[in-house]
PDB file of C-alpha atoms in Angstrom:
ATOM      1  CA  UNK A   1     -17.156   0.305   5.367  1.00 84.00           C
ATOM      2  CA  UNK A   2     -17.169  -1.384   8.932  1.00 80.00           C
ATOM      3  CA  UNK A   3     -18.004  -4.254  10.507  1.00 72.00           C
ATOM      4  CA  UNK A   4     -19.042  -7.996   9.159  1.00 72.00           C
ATOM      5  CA  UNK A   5     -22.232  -7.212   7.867  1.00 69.00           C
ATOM      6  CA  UNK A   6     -20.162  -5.436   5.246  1.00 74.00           C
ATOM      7  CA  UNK A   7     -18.889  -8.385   3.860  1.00 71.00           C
ATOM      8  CA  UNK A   8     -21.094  -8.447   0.813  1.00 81.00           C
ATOM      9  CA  UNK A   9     -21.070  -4.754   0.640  1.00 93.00           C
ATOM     10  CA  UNK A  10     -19.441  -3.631  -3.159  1.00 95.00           C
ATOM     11  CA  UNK A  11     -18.073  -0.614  -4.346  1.00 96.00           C
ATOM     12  CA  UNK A  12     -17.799  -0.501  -7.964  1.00 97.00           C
ATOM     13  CA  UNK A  13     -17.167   2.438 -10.545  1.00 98.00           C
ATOM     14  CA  UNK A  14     -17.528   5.700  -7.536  1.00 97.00           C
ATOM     15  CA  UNK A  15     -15.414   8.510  -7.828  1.00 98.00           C
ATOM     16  CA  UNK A  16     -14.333   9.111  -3.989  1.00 97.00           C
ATOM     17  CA  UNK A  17     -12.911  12.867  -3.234  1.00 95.00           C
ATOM     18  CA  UNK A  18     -10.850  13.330  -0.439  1.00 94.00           C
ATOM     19  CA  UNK A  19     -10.444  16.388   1.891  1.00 90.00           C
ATOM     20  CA  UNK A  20      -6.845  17.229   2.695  1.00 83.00           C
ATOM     21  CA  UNK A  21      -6.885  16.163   6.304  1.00 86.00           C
ATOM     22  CA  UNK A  22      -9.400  13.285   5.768  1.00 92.00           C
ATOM     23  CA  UNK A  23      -9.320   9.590   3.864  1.00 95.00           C
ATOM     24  CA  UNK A  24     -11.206   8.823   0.896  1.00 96.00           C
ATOM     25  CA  UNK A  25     -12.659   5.565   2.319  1.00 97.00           C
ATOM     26  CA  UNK A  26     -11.885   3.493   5.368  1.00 96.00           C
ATOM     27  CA  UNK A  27     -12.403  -0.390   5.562  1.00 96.00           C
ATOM     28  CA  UNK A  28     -12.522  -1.622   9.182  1.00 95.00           C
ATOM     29  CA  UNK A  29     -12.791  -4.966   9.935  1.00 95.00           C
ATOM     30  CA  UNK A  30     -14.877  -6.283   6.629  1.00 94.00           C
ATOM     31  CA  UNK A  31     -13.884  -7.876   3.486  1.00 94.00           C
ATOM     32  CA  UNK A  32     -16.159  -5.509   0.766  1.00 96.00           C
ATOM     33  CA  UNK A  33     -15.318  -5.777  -3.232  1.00 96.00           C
ATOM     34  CA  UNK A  34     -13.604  -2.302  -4.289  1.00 97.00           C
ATOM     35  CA  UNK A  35     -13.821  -1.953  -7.670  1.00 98.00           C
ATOM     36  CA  UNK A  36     -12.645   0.449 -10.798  1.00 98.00           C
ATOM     37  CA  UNK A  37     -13.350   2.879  -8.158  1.00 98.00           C
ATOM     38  CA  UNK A  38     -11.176   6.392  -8.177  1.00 98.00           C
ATOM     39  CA  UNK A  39      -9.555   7.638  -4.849  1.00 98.00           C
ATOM     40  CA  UNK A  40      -8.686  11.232  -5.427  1.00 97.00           C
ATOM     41  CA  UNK A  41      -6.872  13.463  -2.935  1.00 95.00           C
ATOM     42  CA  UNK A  42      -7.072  17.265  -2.607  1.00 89.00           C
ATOM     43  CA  UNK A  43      -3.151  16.933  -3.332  1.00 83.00           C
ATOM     44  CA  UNK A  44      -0.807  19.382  -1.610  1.00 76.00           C
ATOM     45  CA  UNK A  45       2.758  18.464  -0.210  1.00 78.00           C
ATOM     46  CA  UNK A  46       3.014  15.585   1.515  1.00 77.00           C
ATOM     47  CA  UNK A  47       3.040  15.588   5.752  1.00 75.00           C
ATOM     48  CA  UNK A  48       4.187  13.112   7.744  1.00 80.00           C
ATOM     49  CA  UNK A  49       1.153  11.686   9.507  1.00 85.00           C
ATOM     50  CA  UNK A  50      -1.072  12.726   6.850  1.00 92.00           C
ATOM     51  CA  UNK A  51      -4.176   9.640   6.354  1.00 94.00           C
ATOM     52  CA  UNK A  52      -3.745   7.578   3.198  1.00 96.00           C
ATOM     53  CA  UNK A  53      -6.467   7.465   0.609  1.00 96.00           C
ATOM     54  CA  UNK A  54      -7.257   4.442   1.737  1.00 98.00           C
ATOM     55  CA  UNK A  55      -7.384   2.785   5.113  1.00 98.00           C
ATOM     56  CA  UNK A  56      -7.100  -1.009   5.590  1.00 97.00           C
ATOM     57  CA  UNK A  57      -7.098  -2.321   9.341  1.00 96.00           C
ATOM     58  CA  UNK A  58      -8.578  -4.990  11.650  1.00 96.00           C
ATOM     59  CA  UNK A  59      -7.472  -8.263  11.771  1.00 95.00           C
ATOM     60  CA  UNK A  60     -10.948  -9.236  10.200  1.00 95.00           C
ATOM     61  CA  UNK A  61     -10.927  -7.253   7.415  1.00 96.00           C
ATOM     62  CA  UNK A  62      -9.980  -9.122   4.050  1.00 96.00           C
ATOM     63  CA  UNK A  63     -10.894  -6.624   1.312  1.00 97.00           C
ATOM     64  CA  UNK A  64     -10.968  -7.541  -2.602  1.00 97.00           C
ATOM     65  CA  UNK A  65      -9.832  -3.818  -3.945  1.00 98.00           C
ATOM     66  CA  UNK A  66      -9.085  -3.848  -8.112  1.00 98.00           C
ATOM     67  CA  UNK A  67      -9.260  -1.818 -10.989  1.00 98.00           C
ATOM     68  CA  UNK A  68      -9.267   1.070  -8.683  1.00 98.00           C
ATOM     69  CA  UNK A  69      -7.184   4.477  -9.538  1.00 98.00           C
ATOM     70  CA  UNK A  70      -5.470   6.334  -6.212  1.00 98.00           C
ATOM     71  CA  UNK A  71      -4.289   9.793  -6.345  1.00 97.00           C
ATOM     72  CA  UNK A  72      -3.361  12.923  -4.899  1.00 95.00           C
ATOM     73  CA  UNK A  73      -3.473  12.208  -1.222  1.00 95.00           C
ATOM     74  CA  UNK A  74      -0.990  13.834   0.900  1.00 94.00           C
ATOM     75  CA  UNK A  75      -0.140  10.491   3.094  1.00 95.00           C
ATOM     76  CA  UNK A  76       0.113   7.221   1.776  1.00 96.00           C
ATOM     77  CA  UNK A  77      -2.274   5.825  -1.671  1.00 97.00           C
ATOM     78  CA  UNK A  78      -3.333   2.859   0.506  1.00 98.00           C
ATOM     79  CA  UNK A  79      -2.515   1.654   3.724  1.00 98.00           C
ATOM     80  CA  UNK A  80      -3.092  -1.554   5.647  1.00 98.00           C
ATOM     81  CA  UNK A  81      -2.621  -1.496   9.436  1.00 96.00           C
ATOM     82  CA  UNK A  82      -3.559  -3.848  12.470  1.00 94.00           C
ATOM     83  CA  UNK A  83      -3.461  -7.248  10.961  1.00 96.00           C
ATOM     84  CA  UNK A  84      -5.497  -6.560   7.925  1.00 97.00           C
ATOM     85  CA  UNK A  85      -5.233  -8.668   4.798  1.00 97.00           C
ATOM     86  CA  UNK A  86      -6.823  -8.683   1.449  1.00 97.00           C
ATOM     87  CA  UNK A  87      -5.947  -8.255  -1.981  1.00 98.00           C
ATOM     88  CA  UNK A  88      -5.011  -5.399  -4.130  1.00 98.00           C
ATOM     89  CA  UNK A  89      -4.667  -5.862  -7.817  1.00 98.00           C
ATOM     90  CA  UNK A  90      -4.639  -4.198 -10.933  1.00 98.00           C
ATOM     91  CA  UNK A  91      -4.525  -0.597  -9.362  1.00 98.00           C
ATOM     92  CA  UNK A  92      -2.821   2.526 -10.428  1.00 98.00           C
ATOM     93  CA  UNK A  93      -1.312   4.283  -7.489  1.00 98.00           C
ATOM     94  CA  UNK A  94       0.205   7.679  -7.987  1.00 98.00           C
ATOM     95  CA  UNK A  95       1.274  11.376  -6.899  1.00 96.00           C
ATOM     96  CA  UNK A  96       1.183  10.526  -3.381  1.00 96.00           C
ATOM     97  CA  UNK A  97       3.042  10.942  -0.283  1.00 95.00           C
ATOM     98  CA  UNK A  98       4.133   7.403  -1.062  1.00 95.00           C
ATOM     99  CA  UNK A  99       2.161   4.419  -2.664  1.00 98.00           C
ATOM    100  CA  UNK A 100       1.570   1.567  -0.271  1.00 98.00           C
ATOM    101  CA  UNK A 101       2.366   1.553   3.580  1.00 97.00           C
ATOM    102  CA  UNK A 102       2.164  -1.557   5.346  1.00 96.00           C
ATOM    103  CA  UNK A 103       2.438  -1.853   9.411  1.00 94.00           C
ATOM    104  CA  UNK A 104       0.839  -3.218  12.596  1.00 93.00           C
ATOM    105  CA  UNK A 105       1.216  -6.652  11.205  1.00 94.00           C
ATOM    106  CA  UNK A 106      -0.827  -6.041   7.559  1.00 96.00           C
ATOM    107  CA  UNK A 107      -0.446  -9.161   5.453  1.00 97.00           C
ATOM    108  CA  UNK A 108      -2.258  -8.673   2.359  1.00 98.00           C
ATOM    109  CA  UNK A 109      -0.910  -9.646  -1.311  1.00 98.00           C
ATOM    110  CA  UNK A 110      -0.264  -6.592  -3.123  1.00 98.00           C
ATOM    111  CA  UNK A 111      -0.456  -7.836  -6.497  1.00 98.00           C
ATOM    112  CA  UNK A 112      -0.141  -5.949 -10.918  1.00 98.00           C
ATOM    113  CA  UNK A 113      -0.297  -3.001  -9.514  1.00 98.00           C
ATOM    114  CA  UNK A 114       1.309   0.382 -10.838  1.00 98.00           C
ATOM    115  CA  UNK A 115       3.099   2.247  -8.258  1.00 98.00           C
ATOM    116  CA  UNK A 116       4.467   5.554  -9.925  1.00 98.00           C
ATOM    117  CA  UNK A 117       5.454   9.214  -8.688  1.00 97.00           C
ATOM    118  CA  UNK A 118       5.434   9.423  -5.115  1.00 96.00           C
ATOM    119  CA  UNK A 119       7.647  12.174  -3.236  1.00 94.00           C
ATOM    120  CA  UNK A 120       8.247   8.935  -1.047  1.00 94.00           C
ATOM    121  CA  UNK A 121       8.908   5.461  -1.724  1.00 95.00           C
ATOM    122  CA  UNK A 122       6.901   3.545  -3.683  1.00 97.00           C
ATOM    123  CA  UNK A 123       5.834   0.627  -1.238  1.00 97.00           C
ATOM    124  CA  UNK A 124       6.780   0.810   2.680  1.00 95.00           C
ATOM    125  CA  UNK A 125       6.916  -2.076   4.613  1.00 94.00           C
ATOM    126  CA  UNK A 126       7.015  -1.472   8.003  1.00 91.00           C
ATOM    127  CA  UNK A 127       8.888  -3.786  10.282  1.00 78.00           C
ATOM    128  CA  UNK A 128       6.264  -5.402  12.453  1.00 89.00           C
ATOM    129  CA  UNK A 129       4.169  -6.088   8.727  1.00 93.00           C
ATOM    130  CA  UNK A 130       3.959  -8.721   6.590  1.00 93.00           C
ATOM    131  CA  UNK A 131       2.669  -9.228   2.614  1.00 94.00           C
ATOM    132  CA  UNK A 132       3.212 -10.334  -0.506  1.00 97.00           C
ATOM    133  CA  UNK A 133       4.403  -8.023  -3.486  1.00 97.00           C
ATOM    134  CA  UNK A 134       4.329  -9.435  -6.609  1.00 97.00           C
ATOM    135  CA  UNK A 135       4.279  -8.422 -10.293  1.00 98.00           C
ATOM    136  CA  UNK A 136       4.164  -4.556  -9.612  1.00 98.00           C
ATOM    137  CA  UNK A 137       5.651  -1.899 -11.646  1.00 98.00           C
ATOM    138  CA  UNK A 138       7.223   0.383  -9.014  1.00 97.00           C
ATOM    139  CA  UNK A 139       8.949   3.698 -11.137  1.00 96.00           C
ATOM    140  CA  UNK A 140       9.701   6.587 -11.027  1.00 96.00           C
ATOM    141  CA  UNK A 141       8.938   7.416  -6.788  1.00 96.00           C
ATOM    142  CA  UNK A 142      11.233  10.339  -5.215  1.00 94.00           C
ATOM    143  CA  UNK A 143      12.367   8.289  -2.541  1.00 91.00           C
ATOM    144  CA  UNK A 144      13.398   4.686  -3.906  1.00 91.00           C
ATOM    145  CA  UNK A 145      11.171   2.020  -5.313  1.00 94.00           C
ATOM    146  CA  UNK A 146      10.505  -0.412  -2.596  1.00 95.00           C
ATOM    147  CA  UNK A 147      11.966   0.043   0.777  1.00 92.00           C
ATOM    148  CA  UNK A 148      11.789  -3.099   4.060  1.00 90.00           C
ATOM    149  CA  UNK A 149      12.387  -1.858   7.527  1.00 85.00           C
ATOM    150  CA  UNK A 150      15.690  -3.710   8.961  1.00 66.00           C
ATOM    151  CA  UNK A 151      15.586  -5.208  12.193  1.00 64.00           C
ATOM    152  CA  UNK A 152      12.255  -7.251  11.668  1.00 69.00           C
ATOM    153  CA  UNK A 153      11.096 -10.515  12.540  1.00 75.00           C
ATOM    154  CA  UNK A 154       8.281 -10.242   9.921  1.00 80.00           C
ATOM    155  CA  UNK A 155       8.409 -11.808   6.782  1.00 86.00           C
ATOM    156  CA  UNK A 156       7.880 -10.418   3.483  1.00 90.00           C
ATOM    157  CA  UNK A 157       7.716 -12.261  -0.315  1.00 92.00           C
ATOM    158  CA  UNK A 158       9.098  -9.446  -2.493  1.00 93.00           C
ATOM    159  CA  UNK A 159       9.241 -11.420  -6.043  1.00 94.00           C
ATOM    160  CA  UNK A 160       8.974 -10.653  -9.951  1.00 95.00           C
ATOM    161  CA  UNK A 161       8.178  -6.989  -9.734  1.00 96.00           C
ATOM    162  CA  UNK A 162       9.350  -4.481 -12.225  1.00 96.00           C
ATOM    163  CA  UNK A 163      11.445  -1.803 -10.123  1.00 95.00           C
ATOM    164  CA  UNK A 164      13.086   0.755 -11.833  1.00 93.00           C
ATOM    165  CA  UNK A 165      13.872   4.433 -12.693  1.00 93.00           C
ATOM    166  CA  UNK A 166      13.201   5.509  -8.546  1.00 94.00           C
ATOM    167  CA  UNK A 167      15.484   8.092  -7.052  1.00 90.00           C
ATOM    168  CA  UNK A 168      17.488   6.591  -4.731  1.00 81.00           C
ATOM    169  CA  UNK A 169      17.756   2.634  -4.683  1.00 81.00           C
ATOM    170  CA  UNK A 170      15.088   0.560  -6.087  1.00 82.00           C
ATOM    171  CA  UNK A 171      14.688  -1.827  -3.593  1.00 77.00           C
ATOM    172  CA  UNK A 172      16.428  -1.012   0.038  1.00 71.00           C
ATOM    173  CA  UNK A 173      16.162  -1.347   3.712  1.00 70.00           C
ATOM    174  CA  UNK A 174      16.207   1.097   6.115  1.00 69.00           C
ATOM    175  CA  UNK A 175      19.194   2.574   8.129  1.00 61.00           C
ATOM    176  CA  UNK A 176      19.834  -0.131  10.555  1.00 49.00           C
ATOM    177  CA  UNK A 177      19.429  -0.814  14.047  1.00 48.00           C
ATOM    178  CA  UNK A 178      20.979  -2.934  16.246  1.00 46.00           C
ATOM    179  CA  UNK A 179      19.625  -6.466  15.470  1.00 44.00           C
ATOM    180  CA  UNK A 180      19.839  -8.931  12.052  1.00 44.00           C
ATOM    181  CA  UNK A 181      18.790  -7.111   9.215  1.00 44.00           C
ATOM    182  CA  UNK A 182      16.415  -8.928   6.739  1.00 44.00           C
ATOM    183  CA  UNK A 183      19.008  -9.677   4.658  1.00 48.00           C
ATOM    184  CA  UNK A 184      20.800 -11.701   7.148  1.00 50.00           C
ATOM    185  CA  UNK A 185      18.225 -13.964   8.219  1.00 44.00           C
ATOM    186  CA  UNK A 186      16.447 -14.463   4.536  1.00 46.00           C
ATOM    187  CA  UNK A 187      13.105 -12.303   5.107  1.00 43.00           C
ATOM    188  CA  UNK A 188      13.768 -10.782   2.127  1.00 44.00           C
TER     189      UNK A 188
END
């Protein structure tokens, strides 16, 4: 889904199967309704550079996506890159790589979603991104529940979510580098 013409574009109730080297769907810079679709990977172990089930980036792009089920993809369930925003709500998001992957300044609300049973963390927030994540059940991911780059300048609104049962620590920041960690200077 690409461009602004797009905008009114709607996806509702497709099954979308994935290749192992290739994404389910990609939204490029448009805002289409995603909805009580299913994202399903070819599964496999997870490699690091692997594309996510689905793609979010461009600083125009402002999708609605709910009600969908992601699973199986050997990179991230959904990613938003390059200044994307949008919404994503109500989704189950499991047996990935990890669950959500935020970078290149993403800012979307990540909102009631389940995050469950990633070999990785459950949401990733990169240090140049933004976001909101609220209300999510995060359980039950190999590599800790929600995990915030240190060293960032970004801003992120991490409230009321339900993080539990991970391996690891449930809510952490990376190893850090030189540099005020999020902590420090209340991004977190």
């Amino acid at each position: 889904v690409m461009g602004q013409g797009a905008a009114g574009c709607v996806l509702r109730k497709l099954r979308l199967c994935a290749d192992a080297h290739a994404h389910a769907l990609v939204v490029h810079d448009s805002s289409p309704l995603v909805e009580s679709c299913e994202l399903i990977g070819a599964g496999g172990d997870p490699v690091r550079g692997a594309p996510a089930g689905l793609v979010v980036r461009g600083a125009a792009s402002r999708p609605v996506i709910r009600g969908c089920r992601v699973s199986g993809h050997s990179g991230a369930g959904i990613a938003f890159s390059t200044a994307a925003q949008g919404l994503l709500s109500a989704c189950d998001i499991s047996r990935c790589a990890c669950g959500v992957w935020l970078e290149g300044g993403a800012n979307p609300l990540i909102w009631r979603n389940t995050v469950a049973g990633h070999r990785g963390a459950g949401i990733v927030v990169r240090a140049d991104a933004l976001g909101f994540i609220m209300g999510n059940a995060v359980l039950r991911n190999g590599a800790g529940g929600i995990l915030v780059e240190s060293s960032r300048s970004a801003v992120t609104t991490i409230a009321q979510n339900r993080v539990w049962a991970n391996i690891g620590c449930d809510l952490r920041q990376s190893p850090a580098q030189p540099g005020f960690s999020a902590g420090e200077v209340g991004a977190l």
